[in-house]
GROMACS .gro file of C-alpha atoms in nm:
model
  244
    1MET     CA    1   2.546  -1.029   1.248
    2ARG     CA    2   2.458  -0.668   1.314
    3ALA     CA    3   2.090  -0.582   1.275
    4SER     CA    4   1.998  -0.359   0.983
    5SER     CA    5   1.876  -0.007   1.046
    6PRO     CA    6   1.549   0.112   0.890
    7LEU     CA    7   1.574   0.168   0.517
    8ALA     CA    8   1.632   0.535   0.436
    9LEU     CA    9   1.409   0.673   0.159
   10GLN     CA   10   1.637   0.971   0.091
   11ASP     CA   11   1.689   0.994  -0.287
   12ARG     CA   12   1.495   0.668  -0.339
   13THR     CA   13   1.206   0.629  -0.585
   14VAL     CA   14   0.861   0.551  -0.448
   15VAL     CA   15   0.576   0.461  -0.685
   16LEU     CA   16   0.221   0.527  -0.563
   17ILE     CA   17  -0.051   0.418  -0.803
   18GLY     CA   18  -0.373   0.584  -0.697
   19GLY     CA   19  -0.155   0.846  -0.532
   20SER     CA   20  -0.331   1.160  -0.647
   21THR     CA   21  -0.590   1.138  -0.367
   22GLY     CA   22  -0.661   0.977  -0.032
   23ILE     CA   23  -0.425   0.730   0.133
   24GLY     CA   24  -0.191   0.729  -0.167
   25TYR     CA   25  -0.155   1.107  -0.158
   26GLU     CA   26  -0.088   1.107   0.217
   27THR     CA   27   0.178   0.840   0.166
   28ALA     CA   28   0.335   1.055  -0.104
   29ALA     CA   29   0.354   1.351   0.133
   30LEU     CA   30   0.522   1.143   0.404
   31ALA     CA   31   0.768   0.989   0.157
   32ILE     CA   32   0.868   1.328   0.021
   33ALA     CA   33   0.920   1.451   0.377
   34GLN     CA   34   1.180   1.173   0.410
   35GLY     CA   35   1.357   1.286   0.093
   36ALA     CA   36   1.209   1.035  -0.152
   37ARG     CA   37   1.134   1.095  -0.516
   38VAL     CA   38   0.767   1.009  -0.572
   39VAL     CA   39   0.600   0.899  -0.894
   40LEU     CA   40   0.222   0.910  -0.883
   41GLY     CA   41   0.007   0.698  -1.111
   42GLY     CA   42  -0.361   0.732  -1.192
   43ARG     CA   43  -0.617   0.752  -1.469
   44THR     CA   44  -0.711   1.121  -1.441
   45PRO     CA   45  -0.449   1.370  -1.566
   46ALA     CA   46  -0.607   1.670  -1.392
   47ARG     CA   47  -0.599   1.502  -1.051
   48LEU     CA   48  -0.240   1.394  -1.104
   49GLU     CA   49  -0.135   1.746  -1.204
   50SER     CA   50  -0.306   1.895  -0.900
   51ALA     CA   51  -0.138   1.646  -0.666
   52VAL     CA   52   0.206   1.710  -0.814
   53SER     CA   53   0.155   2.084  -0.780
   54ARG     CA   54   0.068   2.048  -0.411
   55LEU     CA   55   0.347   1.803  -0.334
   56GLY     CA   56   0.625   2.006  -0.493
   57GLY     CA   57   0.943   1.937  -0.683
   58ASN     CA   58   1.011   1.579  -0.570
   59ALA     CA   59   0.686   1.455  -0.722
   60ALA     CA   60   0.611   1.349  -1.077
   61ALA     CA   61   0.312   1.174  -1.234
   62ARG     CA   62   0.228   0.938  -1.517
   63VAL     CA   63  -0.112   0.821  -1.641
   64VAL     CA   64  -0.181   0.451  -1.586
   65ASP     CA   65  -0.480   0.217  -1.587
   66THR     CA   66  -0.431  -0.088  -1.363
   67SER     CA   67  -0.687  -0.286  -1.563
   68GLU     CA   68  -0.456  -0.284  -1.868
   69GLU     CA   69  -0.123  -0.467  -1.870
   70GLU     CA   70   0.009  -0.255  -2.157
   71SER     CA   71  -0.067   0.066  -1.969
   72ILE     CA   72   0.113  -0.056  -1.656
   73ALA     CA   73   0.415  -0.172  -1.856
   74ALA     CA   74   0.439   0.167  -2.026
   75PHE     CA   75   0.414   0.340  -1.689
   76PHE     CA   76   0.710   0.153  -1.541
   77ALA     CA   77   0.917   0.179  -1.858
   78GLY     CA   78   0.957   0.551  -1.790
   79VAL     CA   79   1.019   0.541  -1.417
   80GLY     CA   80   1.365   0.384  -1.381
   81THR     CA   81   1.471   0.189  -1.072
   82VAL     CA   82   1.193   0.157  -0.814
   83ASP     CA   83   1.256   0.118  -0.440
   84ALA     CA   84   0.900   0.106  -0.305
   85VAL     CA   85   0.555   0.041  -0.454
   86PHE     CA   86   0.205   0.087  -0.312
   87THR     CA   87  -0.122   0.068  -0.505
   88THR     CA   88  -0.453   0.204  -0.379
   89ALA     CA   89  -0.633   0.236  -0.713
   90ALA     CA   90  -0.944   0.016  -0.729
   91ASP     CA   91  -1.307   0.037  -0.838
   92TYR     CA   92  -1.551  -0.238  -0.745
   93ALA     CA   93  -1.901  -0.326  -0.628
   94THR     CA   94  -2.002  -0.495  -0.305
   95GLY     CA   95  -2.327  -0.666  -0.212
   96PRO     CA   96  -2.498  -0.975  -0.069
   97PHE     CA   97  -2.408  -1.315  -0.208
   98ALA     CA   98  -2.773  -1.400  -0.275
   99THR     CA   99  -2.845  -1.097  -0.493
  100GLN     CA  100  -2.510  -0.989  -0.638
  101THR     CA  101  -2.445  -1.101  -0.994
  102VAL     CA  102  -2.133  -1.302  -1.070
  103SER     CA  103  -2.002  -1.006  -1.270
  104GLU     CA  104  -2.049  -0.773  -0.972
  105ALA     CA  105  -1.892  -1.027  -0.736
  106ARG     CA  106  -1.593  -1.055  -0.968
  107SER     CA  107  -1.524  -0.679  -0.956
  108PRO     CA  108  -1.320  -0.663  -0.629
  109PHE     CA  109  -1.104  -0.945  -0.758
  110GLU     CA  110  -1.061  -0.793  -1.103
  111SER     CA  111  -0.989  -0.440  -0.983
  112LYS     CA  112  -0.839  -0.470  -0.635
  113PHE     CA  113  -0.669  -0.812  -0.647
  114TRP     CA  114  -0.568  -0.842  -1.013
  115GLY     CA  115  -0.496  -0.470  -1.038
  116GLN     CA  116  -0.231  -0.500  -0.768
  117TYR     CA  117  -0.106  -0.830  -0.909
  118ARG     CA  118  -0.054  -0.668  -1.250
  119VAL     CA  119   0.129  -0.372  -1.093
  120VAL     CA  120   0.377  -0.589  -0.902
  121HIS     CA  121   0.432  -0.814  -1.206
  122ALA     CA  122   0.513  -0.515  -1.428
  123ALA     CA  123   0.727  -0.352  -1.159
  124LEU     CA  124   0.941  -0.660  -1.095
  125PRO     CA  125   1.215  -0.594  -1.356
  126HIS     CA  126   1.252  -0.241  -1.222
  127LEU     CA  127   1.269  -0.316  -0.847
  128SER     CA  128   1.593  -0.259  -0.658
  129PRO     CA  129   1.734  -0.560  -0.466
  130ASP     CA  130   1.610  -0.422  -0.131
  131ALA     CA  131   1.280  -0.287  -0.259
  132SER     CA  132   0.958  -0.291  -0.058
  133VAL     CA  133   0.617  -0.375  -0.203
  134VAL     CA  134   0.305  -0.297   0.001
  135LEU     CA  135  -0.031  -0.437  -0.106
  136MET     CA  136  -0.360  -0.304   0.026
  137SER     CA  137  -0.627  -0.540   0.156
  138GLY     CA  138  -0.875  -0.447   0.429
  139ALA     CA  139  -0.981  -0.555   0.776
  140ALA     CA  140  -1.287  -0.715   0.616
  141SER     CA  141  -1.054  -1.003   0.529
  142VAL     CA  142  -1.071  -1.130   0.888
  143ARG     CA  143  -1.396  -0.975   1.011
  144PRO     CA  144  -1.670  -0.954   0.746
  145PRO     CA  145  -1.856  -0.624   0.784
  146GLY     CA  146  -2.185  -0.764   0.659
  147PRO     CA  147  -2.321  -0.922   0.341
  148ALA     CA  148  -2.019  -0.879   0.112
  149ALA     CA  149  -1.870  -1.227   0.069
  150ALA     CA  150  -1.682  -1.162  -0.255
  151TYR     CA  151  -1.525  -0.845  -0.118
  152VAL     CA  152  -1.418  -1.030   0.198
  153ALA     CA  153  -1.265  -1.306  -0.013
  154ALA     CA  154  -1.078  -1.062  -0.238
  155ASN     CA  155  -0.915  -0.894   0.061
  156ALA     CA  156  -0.813  -1.231   0.204
  157ALA     CA  157  -0.667  -1.324  -0.134
  158ILE     CA  158  -0.455  -1.008  -0.137
  159GLU     CA  159  -0.307  -1.102   0.200
  160GLY     CA  160  -0.231  -1.449   0.068
  161LEU     CA  161  -0.068  -1.292  -0.236
  162ALA     CA  162   0.157  -1.085  -0.009
  163ARG     CA  163   0.273  -1.400   0.171
  164GLY     CA  164   0.331  -1.588  -0.153
  165LEU     CA  165   0.523  -1.304  -0.315
  166ALA     CA  166   0.733  -1.255  -0.001
  167VAL     CA  167   0.855  -1.614  -0.044
  168GLU     CA  168   0.910  -1.592  -0.419
  169LEU     CA  169   1.066  -1.247  -0.442
  170ALA     CA  170   1.292  -1.241  -0.133
  171PRO     CA  171   1.503  -1.044  -0.049
  172ILE     CA  172   1.251  -0.797  -0.193
  173ARG     CA  173   1.004  -0.744   0.092
  174VAL     CA  174   0.631  -0.782   0.031
  175ASN     CA  175   0.367  -0.699   0.293
  176ALA     CA  176   0.002  -0.595   0.309
  177VAL     CA  177  -0.169  -0.315   0.496
  178ALA     CA  178  -0.531  -0.377   0.600
  179PRO     CA  179  -0.720  -0.058   0.684
  180GLY     CA  180  -1.052  -0.043   0.859
  181THR     CA  181  -1.310   0.225   0.779
  182ILE     CA  182  -1.128   0.549   0.703
  183ASP     CA  183  -1.257   0.905   0.728
  184GLY     CA  184  -1.115   1.038   0.405
  185HIS     CA  185  -1.152   1.092   0.031
  186LEU     CA  186  -1.360   0.782  -0.044
  187TRP     CA  187  -1.622   0.831   0.227
  188ARG     CA  188  -1.640   1.209   0.176
  189SER     CA  189  -1.770   1.144  -0.176
  190ARG     CA  190  -2.071   0.955  -0.038
  191PRO     CA  191  -2.397   1.101   0.100
  192ALA     CA  192  -2.363   1.238   0.453
  193GLU     CA  193  -2.633   1.012   0.596
  194VAL     CA  194  -2.464   0.702   0.455
  195ARG     CA  195  -2.125   0.816   0.582
  196ASP     CA  196  -2.253   0.904   0.928
  197ALA     CA  197  -2.427   0.568   0.966
  198ALA     CA  198  -2.116   0.379   0.858
  199PHE     CA  199  -1.889   0.576   1.092
  200SER     CA  200  -2.126   0.527   1.383
  201ALA     CA  201  -2.146   0.151   1.326
  202TYR     CA  202  -1.770   0.122   1.289
  203SER     CA  203  -1.706   0.326   1.603
  204ALA     CA  204  -1.927   0.086   1.796
  205ASP     CA  205  -1.731  -0.213   1.662
  206ALA     CA  206  -1.371  -0.088   1.690
  207LEU     CA  207  -1.175  -0.091   2.016
  208LEU     CA  208  -1.061   0.267   1.960
  209ALA     CA  209  -1.422   0.372   1.892
  210ARG     CA  210  -1.363   0.578   1.577
  211PRO     CA  211  -1.280   0.550   1.209
  212GLY     CA  212  -0.917   0.595   1.109
  213THR     CA  213  -0.755   0.871   0.906
  214GLU     CA  214  -0.572   0.855   0.577
  215ARG     CA  215  -0.254   0.984   0.743
  216GLU     CA  216  -0.265   0.695   0.994
  217ILE     CA  217  -0.276   0.441   0.712
  218ALA     CA  218  -0.001   0.625   0.526
  219ALA     CA  219   0.219   0.610   0.838
  220ALA     CA  220   0.170   0.232   0.849
  221VAL     CA  221   0.268   0.204   0.482
  222MET     CA  222   0.581   0.405   0.552
  223HIS     CA  223   0.669   0.165   0.833
  224LEU     CA  224   0.641  -0.128   0.591
  225PHE     CA  225   0.846   0.060   0.330
  226THR     CA  226   1.133   0.111   0.573
  227SER     CA  227   1.124  -0.190   0.808
  228THR     CA  228   1.405  -0.407   0.675
  229TYR     CA  229   1.308  -0.719   0.873
  230THR     CA  230   0.936  -0.732   0.797
  231THR     CA  231   0.806  -0.940   0.506
  232GLY     CA  232   0.506  -1.160   0.437
  233SER     CA  233   0.304  -0.982   0.707
  234THR     CA  234  -0.032  -0.809   0.712
  235LEU     CA  235  -0.057  -0.497   0.927
  236TYR     CA  236  -0.414  -0.436   1.046
  237VAL     CA  237  -0.456  -0.061   1.090
  238ASP     CA  238  -0.818  -0.083   1.196
  239GLY     CA  239  -0.849   0.059   1.548
  240GLY     CA  240  -0.896  -0.291   1.684
  241TYR     CA  241  -1.197  -0.372   1.462
  242ALA     CA  242  -1.070  -0.723   1.391
  243LEU     CA  243  -1.053  -0.803   1.763
  244ARG     CA  244  -1.417  -0.735   1.854
   0.00000   0.00000   0.00000
């Protein structure tokens, strides 16, 4: 049997929830460069409008809240057939096991794990037969960065979800991307002294001795979107952090 070539995104529909900023936005830009139609999702209309304006004519946007099943269902009802899905939207707390409340510890599961679970569940009736779903975990799943046990566990659960869905949904492909610390939108919103300390510590721990960039993670997501023989895998885009 002849091997398949990489999936072409030309005239395909890519859904990026959390795509108005950061890694999601960079993925949108790369997908549009390959001729895809991109639908951005997020909670803030002004950010979505700004992103669409910058991305150009092949981008559209719809408001969605990944904490609400009805909101996600309404989002996909207006999108049509979907060929690729990636969700970066999440809002959670991290902290030490001994002092974090159960409610705080639950937040990475509720927002990051269940948010992505709800998105894939709602997307399922709309996915094309050769669609690609990419979940986002984090390198903390295999190398805890410090006292953040619930966050570590949530990321590991997302990678397990990717494997389980790959089995259940085949031939739809489901993978996870696991970034390390990224110099981008999230960290730029934090105080400079906090950011500099985190980047310095990460650079000391990673084989490539630096944080990553949003475009580097987006490129990995694009690989998983288009690699027709990759499913059930987690791609660690962490500069070798997990190996030290």
